[in-house]
Amino acid sequence: MAPLAGNRGHRLAAYRRCSADTGLGMLDESRMKEGADGVIRTLRFIYASMVVGNLVFLGVAAMLKGQLAQPGVEQQTPILLGALGVLGVGCVAGYSVVERMALARLAHVQLGSVESELLGSEVLAAYRQVALVGAALIDWPVLLAVVIYLLTGSGIALGAALLAVGLLVSRIPSRERLERFAARSREQP
């Protein structure tokens, strides 16, 4: 039986041995890189699927333009575009809140962690959360804009949808974005 660990270093060494034995831990650098690359690959697939799905939806909407418009809907166009603007602003604010909360949580974890290596999986989990929530918050206005375009034929709605899809493409996760996110988490007070 192993002697009781009297300090954190011994407990950390025991944890590393246990993680290495079970294959569940990601404490060594190669496993952390593998884990990060796997998460980034999955996130990139999700983003690409969302982009393709939105572009297909936009294509179908372009083919159906005018066929779904109801009489008198032109009067509702400003209201619908206003709702789209409110949703867009709300989504930007929501993303900002989610990102700040994730960074604040990482700053808290960093202060209480035994060793900075243990933070790696926390940073990766927070980055994954922020990336997924960000993609969803970009996707909502795209869907509403396409529906408004289908109902009204408004070029502004179509432009907003294309702009949001471009934003989604520009936010595709990468190792560099993950590293910048990790650096920002270390800068938190």
C-alpha positions as protocol buffer text, in pm:
chain_id: "A"
residue {
  index: 1
  type: MET
  ca { x: 0 y: 0 z: 0 }
}
residue {
  index: 2
  type: ALA
  ca { x: 129 y: 344 z: -92 }
}
residue {
  index: 3
  type: PRO
  ca { x: 218 y: 579 z: 191 }
}
residue {
  index: 4
  type: LEU
  ca { x: -26 y: 861 z: 256 }
}
residue {
  index: 5
  type: ALA
  ca { x: 60 y: 1171 z: 62 }
}
residue {
  index: 6
  type: GLY
  ca { x: 158 y: 1445 z: 302 }
}
residue {
  index: 7
  type: ASN
  ca { x: 154 y: 1729 z: 52 }
}
residue {
  index: 8
  type: ARG
  ca { x: 1 y: 1824 z: -276 }
}
residue {
  index: 9
  type: GLY
  ca { x: 301 y: 1716 z: -483 }
}
residue {
  index: 10
  type: HIS
  ca { x: 263 y: 1356 z: -373 }
}
residue {
  index: 11
  type: ARG
  ca { x: -110 y: 1362 z: -437 }
}
residue {
  index: 12
  type: LEU
  ca { x: -50 y: 1508 z: -782 }
}
residue {
  index: 13
  type: ALA
  ca { x: 210 y: 1240 z: -858 }
}
residue {
  index: 14
  type: ALA
  ca { x: -35 y: 971 z: -745 }
}
residue {
  index: 15
  type: TYR
  ca { x: -305 y: 1126 z: -964 }
}
residue {
  index: 16
  type: ARG
  ca { x: -72 y: 1128 z: -1264 }
}
residue {
  index: 17
  type: ARG
  ca { x: 15 y: 761 z: -1213 }
}
residue {
  index: 18
  type: CYS
  ca { x: -352 y: 673 z: -1183 }
}
residue {
  index: 19
  type: SER
  ca { x: -437 y: 874 z: -1495 }
}
residue {
  index: 20
  type: ALA
  ca { x: -154 y: 713 z: -1690 }
}
residue {
  index: 21
  type: ASP
  ca { x: -259 y: 366 z: -1573 }
}
residue {
  index: 22
  type: THR
  ca { x: -623 y: 408 z: -1669 }
}
residue {
  index: 23
  type: GLY
  ca { x: -565 y: 612 z: -1983 }
}
residue {
  index: 24
  type: LEU
  ca { x: -837 y: 855 z: -1872 }
}
residue {
  index: 25
  type: GLY
  ca { x: -621 y: 1151 z: -1777 }
}
residue {
  index: 26
  type: MET
  ca { x: -490 y: 1409 z: -2017 }
}
residue {
  index: 27
  type: LEU
  ca { x: -210 y: 1553 z: -1810 }
}
residue {
  index: 28
  type: ASP
  ca { x: 90 y: 1484 z: -2029 }
}
residue {
  index: 29
  type: GLU
  ca { x: 149 y: 1725 z: -2314 }
}
residue {
  index: 30
  type: SER
  ca { x: 93 y: 1476 z: -2596 }
}
residue {
  index: 31
  type: ARG
  ca { x: -245 y: 1371 z: -2454 }
}
residue {
  index: 32
  type: MET
  ca { x: -345 y: 1733 z: -2400 }
}
residue {
  index: 33
  type: LYS
  ca { x: -250 y: 1810 z: -2763 }
}
residue {
  index: 34
  type: GLU
  ca { x: -445 y: 1505 z: -2882 }
}
residue {
  index: 35
  type: GLY
  ca { x: -745 y: 1610 z: -2675 }
}
residue {
  index: 36
  type: ALA
  ca { x: -729 y: 1969 z: -2797 }
}
residue {
  index: 37
  type: ASP
  ca { x: -690 y: 1863 z: -3159 }
}
residue {
  index: 38
  type: GLY
  ca { x: -984 y: 1624 z: -3127 }
}
residue {
  index: 39
  type: VAL
  ca { x: -1206 y: 1893 z: -2975 }
}
residue {
  index: 40
  type: ILE
  ca { x: -1104 y: 2144 z: -3241 }
}
residue {
  index: 41
  type: ARG
  ca { x: -1167 y: 1889 z: -3517 }
}
residue {
  index: 42
  type: THR
  ca { x: -1515 y: 1817 z: -3378 }
}
residue {
  index: 43
  type: LEU
  ca { x: -1596 y: 2187 z: -3342 }
}
residue {
  index: 44
  type: ARG
  ca { x: -1478 y: 2254 z: -3697 }
}
residue {
  index: 45
  type: PHE
  ca { x: -1708 y: 1977 z: -3822 }
}
residue {
  index: 46
  type: ILE
  ca { x: -2003 y: 2126 z: -3632 }
}
residue {
  index: 47
  type: TYR
  ca { x: -1932 y: 2475 z: -3767 }
}
residue {
  index: 48
  type: ALA
  ca { x: -1890 y: 2345 z: -4123 }
}
residue {
  index: 49
  type: SER
  ca { x: -2219 y: 2155 z: -4095 }
}
residue {
  index: 50
  type: MET
  ca { x: -2394 y: 2467 z: -3975 }
}
residue {
  index: 51
  type: VAL
  ca { x: -2247 y: 2676 z: -4259 }
}
residue {
  index: 52
  type: VAL
  ca { x: -2347 y: 2422 z: -4524 }
}
residue {
  index: 53
  type: GLY
  ca { x: -2693 y: 2383 z: -4372 }
}
residue {
  index: 54
  type: ASN
  ca { x: -2746 y: 2759 z: -4368 }
}
residue {
  index: 55
  type: LEU
  ca { x: -2623 y: 2795 z: -4726 }
}
residue {
  index: 56
  type: VAL
  ca { x: -2858 y: 2517 z: -4842 }
}
residue {
  index: 57
  type: PHE
  ca { x: -3146 y: 2686 z: -4658 }
}
residue {
  index: 58
  type: LEU
  ca { x: -3053 y: 3018 z: -4820 }
}
residue {
  index: 59
  type: GLY
  ca { x: -3041 y: 2848 z: -5162 }
}
residue {
  index: 60
  type: VAL
  ca { x: -3386 y: 2696 z: -5117 }
}
residue {
  index: 61
  type: ALA
  ca { x: -3517 y: 3032 z: -4996 }
}
residue {
  index: 62
  type: ALA
  ca { x: -3372 y: 3205 z: -5303 }
}
residue {
  index: 63
  type: MET
  ca { x: -3548 y: 2954 z: -5530 }
}
residue {
  index: 64
  type: LEU
  ca { x: -3878 y: 3002 z: -5346 }
}
residue {
  index: 65
  type: LYS
  ca { x: -3856 y: 3382 z: -5326 }
}
residue {
  index: 66
  type: GLY
  ca { x: -4195 y: 3536 z: -5367 }
}
residue {
  index: 67
  type: GLN
  ca { x: -4386 y: 3209 z: -5373 }
}
residue {
  index: 68
  type: LEU
  ca { x: -4452 y: 3216 z: -4999 }
}
residue {
  index: 69
  type: ALA
  ca { x: -4520 y: 3588 z: -4963 }
}
residue {
  index: 70
  type: GLN
  ca { x: -4863 y: 3671 z: -4830 }
}
residue {
  index: 71
  type: PRO
  ca { x: -5059 y: 3981 z: -4931 }
}
residue {
  index: 72
  type: GLY
  ca { x: -5003 y: 4270 z: -4691 }
}
residue {
  index: 73
  type: VAL
  ca { x: -4678 y: 4132 z: -4549 }
}
residue {
  index: 74
  type: GLU
  ca { x: -4488 y: 4431 z: -4689 }
}
residue {
  index: 75
  type: GLN
  ca { x: -4637 y: 4637 z: -4407 }
}
residue {
  index: 76
  type: GLN
  ca { x: -4487 y: 4393 z: -4155 }
}
residue {
  index: 77
  type: THR
  ca { x: -4135 y: 4402 z: -4304 }
}
residue {
  index: 78
  type: PRO
  ca { x: -4004 y: 4687 z: -4080 }
}
residue {
  index: 79
  type: ILE
  ca { x: -4137 y: 4510 z: -3770 }
}
residue {
  index: 80
  type: LEU
  ca { x: -3979 y: 4180 z: -3874 }
}
residue {
  index: 81
  type: LEU
  ca { x: -3647 y: 4347 z: -3956 }
}
residue {
  index: 82
  type: GLY
  ca { x: -3661 y: 4524 z: -3619 }
}
residue {
  index: 83
  type: ALA
  ca { x: -3715 y: 4188 z: -3448 }
}
residue {
  index: 84
  type: LEU
  ca { x: -3417 y: 4051 z: -3641 }
}
residue {
  index: 85
  type: GLY
  ca { x: -3205 y: 4344 z: -3522 }
}
residue {
  index: 86
  type: VAL
  ca { x: -3313 y: 4292 z: -3161 }
}
residue {
  index: 87
  type: LEU
  ca { x: -3233 y: 3920 z: -3185 }
}
residue {
  index: 88
  type: GLY
  ca { x: -2893 y: 3996 z: -3337 }
}
residue {
  index: 89
  type: VAL
  ca { x: -2803 y: 4243 z: -3062 }
}
residue {
  index: 90
  type: GLY
  ca { x: -2933 y: 4003 z: -2798 }
}
residue {
  index: 91
  type: CYS
  ca { x: -2722 y: 3721 z: -2938 }
}
residue {
  index: 92
  type: VAL
  ca { x: -2408 y: 3938 z: -2938 }
}
residue {
  index: 93
  type: ALA
  ca { x: -2478 y: 4037 z: -2577 }
}
residue {
  index: 94
  type: GLY
  ca { x: -2547 y: 3674 z: -2483 }
}
residue {
  index: 95
  type: TYR
  ca { x: -2220 y: 3559 z: -2638 }
}
residue {
  index: 96
  type: SER
  ca { x: -2030 y: 3830 z: -2453 }
}
residue {
  index: 97
  type: VAL
  ca { x: -2185 y: 3722 z: -2122 }
}
residue {
  index: 98
  type: VAL
  ca { x: -2111 y: 3352 z: -2183 }
}
residue {
  index: 99
  type: GLU
  ca { x: -1750 y: 3426 z: -2277 }
}
residue {
  index: 100
  type: ARG
  ca { x: -1694 y: 3652 z: -1975 }
}
residue {
  index: 101
  type: MET
  ca { x: -1848 y: 3393 z: -1743 }
}
residue {
  index: 102
  type: ALA
  ca { x: -1625 y: 3119 z: -1885 }
}
residue {
  index: 103
  type: LEU
  ca { x: -1313 y: 3335 z: -1849 }
}
residue {
  index: 104
  type: ALA
  ca { x: -1410 y: 3431 z: -1493 }
}
residue {
  index: 105
  type: ARG
  ca { x: -1465 y: 3066 z: -1406 }
}
residue {
  index: 106
  type: LEU
  ca { x: -1121 y: 2983 z: -1543 }
}
residue {
  index: 107
  type: ALA
  ca { x: -962 y: 3259 z: -1338 }
}
residue {
  index: 108
  type: HIS
  ca { x: -1127 y: 3110 z: -1029 }
}
residue {
  index: 109
  type: VAL
  ca { x: -1011 y: 2758 z: -1117 }
}
residue {
  index: 110
  type: GLN
  ca { x: -662 y: 2883 z: -1187 }
}
residue {
  index: 111
  type: LEU
  ca { x: -638 y: 3041 z: -842 }
}
residue {
  index: 112
  type: GLY
  ca { x: -745 y: 2724 z: -668 }
}
residue {
  index: 113
  type: SER
  ca { x: -560 y: 2470 z: -882 }
}
residue {
  index: 114
  type: VAL
  ca { x: -279 y: 2256 z: -750 }
}
residue {
  index: 115
  type: GLU
  ca { x: -71 y: 2294 z: -1063 }
}
residue {
  index: 116
  type: SER
  ca { x: -127 y: 2488 z: -1383 }
}
residue {
  index: 117
  type: GLU
  ca { x: -116 y: 2168 z: -1594 }
}
residue {
  index: 118
  type: LEU
  ca { x: -447 y: 2062 z: -1443 }
}
residue {
  index: 119
  type: LEU
  ca { x: -605 y: 2372 z: -1593 }
}
residue {
  index: 120
  type: GLY
  ca { x: -557 y: 2243 z: -1949 }
}
residue {
  index: 121
  type: SER
  ca { x: -874 y: 2037 z: -1957 }
}
residue {
  index: 122
  type: GLU
  ca { x: -1068 y: 2321 z: -1791 }
}
residue {
  index: 123
  type: VAL
  ca { x: -956 y: 2566 z: -2061 }
}
residue {
  index: 124
  type: LEU
  ca { x: -1049 y: 2317 z: -2332 }
}
residue {
  index: 125
  type: ALA
  ca { x: -1394 y: 2257 z: -2182 }
}
residue {
  index: 126
  type: ALA
  ca { x: -1456 y: 2632 z: -2149 }
}
residue {
  index: 127
  type: TYR
  ca { x: -1340 y: 2694 z: -2507 }
}
residue {
  index: 128
  type: ARG
  ca { x: -1568 y: 2419 z: -2635 }
}
residue {
  index: 129
  type: GLN
  ca { x: -1862 y: 2570 z: -2445 }
}
residue {
  index: 130
  type: VAL
  ca { x: -1797 y: 2922 z: -2574 }
}
residue {
  index: 131
  type: ALA
  ca { x: -1748 y: 2798 z: -2932 }
}
residue {
  index: 132
  type: LEU
  ca { x: -2071 y: 2595 z: -2931 }
}
residue {
  index: 133
  type: VAL
  ca { x: -2279 y: 2867 z: -2769 }
}
residue {
  index: 134
  type: GLY
  ca { x: -2127 y: 3120 z: -3009 }
}
residue {
  index: 135
  type: ALA
  ca { x: -2222 y: 2907 z: -3310 }
}
residue {
  index: 136
  type: ALA
  ca { x: -2576 y: 2868 z: -3184 }
}
residue {
  index: 137
  type: LEU
  ca { x: -2610 y: 3241 z: -3117 }
}
residue {
  index: 138
  type: ILE
  ca { x: -2493 y: 3319 z: -3471 }
}
residue {
  index: 139
  type: ASP
  ca { x: -2725 y: 3056 z: -3618 }
}
residue {
  index: 140
  type: TRP
  ca { x: -3049 y: 3190 z: -3466 }
}
residue {
  index: 141
  type: PRO
  ca { x: -3043 y: 3523 z: -3653 }
}
residue {
  index: 142
  type: VAL
  ca { x: -2957 y: 3339 z: -3976 }
}
residue {
  index: 143
  type: LEU
  ca { x: -3267 y: 3126 z: -3948 }
}
residue {
  index: 144
  type: LEU
  ca { x: -3491 y: 3421 z: -3864 }
}
residue {
  index: 145
  type: ALA
  ca { x: -3342 y: 3628 z: -4148 }
}
residue {
  index: 146
  type: VAL
  ca { x: -3409 y: 3350 z: -4399 }
}
residue {
  index: 147
  type: VAL
  ca { x: -3767 y: 3313 z: -4278 }
}
residue {
  index: 148
  type: ILE
  ca { x: -3816 y: 3690 z: -4309 }
}
residue {
  index: 149
  type: TYR
  ca { x: -3666 y: 3675 z: -4658 }
}
residue {
  index: 150
  type: LEU
  ca { x: -3906 y: 3393 z: -4750 }
}
residue {
  index: 151
  type: LEU
  ca { x: -4205 y: 3589 z: -4620 }
}
residue {
  index: 152
  type: THR
  ca { x: -4115 y: 3934 z: -4747 }
}
residue {
  index: 153
  type: GLY
  ca { x: -3850 y: 3900 z: -5017 }
}
residue {
  index: 154
  type: SER
  ca { x: -3649 y: 4165 z: -4827 }
}
residue {
  index: 155
  type: GLY
  ca { x: -3295 y: 4202 z: -4958 }
}
residue {
  index: 156
  type: ILE
  ca { x: -3194 y: 4338 z: -4616 }
}
residue {
  index: 157
  type: ALA
  ca { x: -3295 y: 4008 z: -4453 }
}
residue {
  index: 158
  type: LEU
  ca { x: -3102 y: 3814 z: -4716 }
}
residue {
  index: 159
  type: GLY
  ca { x: -2797 y: 4035 z: -4662 }
}
residue {
  index: 160
  type: ALA
  ca { x: -2822 y: 3989 z: -4284 }
}
residue {
  index: 161
  type: ALA
  ca { x: -2836 y: 3610 z: -4328 }
}
residue {
  index: 162
  type: LEU
  ca { x: -2531 y: 3612 z: -4557 }
}
residue {
  index: 163
  type: LEU
  ca { x: -2344 y: 3841 z: -4318 }
}
residue {
  index: 164
  type: ALA
  ca { x: -2418 y: 3607 z: -4025 }
}
residue {
  index: 165
  type: VAL
  ca { x: -2304 y: 3303 z: -4226 }
}
residue {
  index: 166
  type: GLY
  ca { x: -1982 y: 3493 z: -4303 }
}
residue {
  index: 167
  type: LEU
  ca { x: -1942 y: 3564 z: -3932 }
}
residue {
  index: 168
  type: LEU
  ca { x: -1989 y: 3194 z: -3858 }
}
residue {
  index: 169
  type: VAL
  ca { x: -1717 y: 3108 z: -4112 }
}
residue {
  index: 170
  type: SER
  ca { x: -1484 y: 3368 z: -3958 }
}
residue {
  index: 171
  type: ARG
  ca { x: -1532 y: 3213 z: -3611 }
}
residue {
  index: 172
  type: ILE
  ca { x: -1443 y: 2854 z: -3709 }
}
residue {
  index: 173
  type: PRO
  ca { x: -1240 y: 2712 z: -3418 }
}
residue {
  index: 174
  type: SER
  ca { x: -867 y: 2660 z: -3454 }
}
residue {
  index: 175
  type: ARG
  ca { x: -567 y: 2588 z: -3236 }
}
residue {
  index: 176
  type: GLU
  ca { x: -467 y: 2956 z: -3260 }
}
residue {
  index: 177
  type: ARG
  ca { x: -809 y: 3065 z: -3132 }
}
residue {
  index: 178
  type: LEU
  ca { x: -781 y: 2813 z: -2848 }
}
residue {
  index: 179
  type: GLU
  ca { x: -437 y: 2946 z: -2756 }
}
residue {
  index: 180
  type: ARG
  ca { x: -564 y: 3306 z: -2760 }
}
residue {
  index: 181
  type: PHE
  ca { x: -858 y: 3200 z: -2540 }
}
residue {
  index: 182
  type: ALA
  ca { x: -617 y: 3031 z: -2298 }
}
residue {
  index: 183
  type: ALA
  ca { x: -399 y: 3342 z: -2289 }
}
residue {
  index: 184
  type: ARG
  ca { x: -703 y: 3559 z: -2217 }
}
residue {
  index: 185
  type: SER
  ca { x: -800 y: 3327 z: -1933 }
}
residue {
  index: 186
  type: ARG
  ca { x: -460 y: 3384 z: -1772 }
}
residue {
  index: 187
  type: GLU
  ca { x: -505 y: 3763 z: -1803 }
}
residue {
  index: 188
  type: GLN
  ca { x: -824 y: 3764 z: -1595 }
}
residue {
  index: 189
  type: PRO
  ca { x: -791 y: 3945 z: -1258 }
}
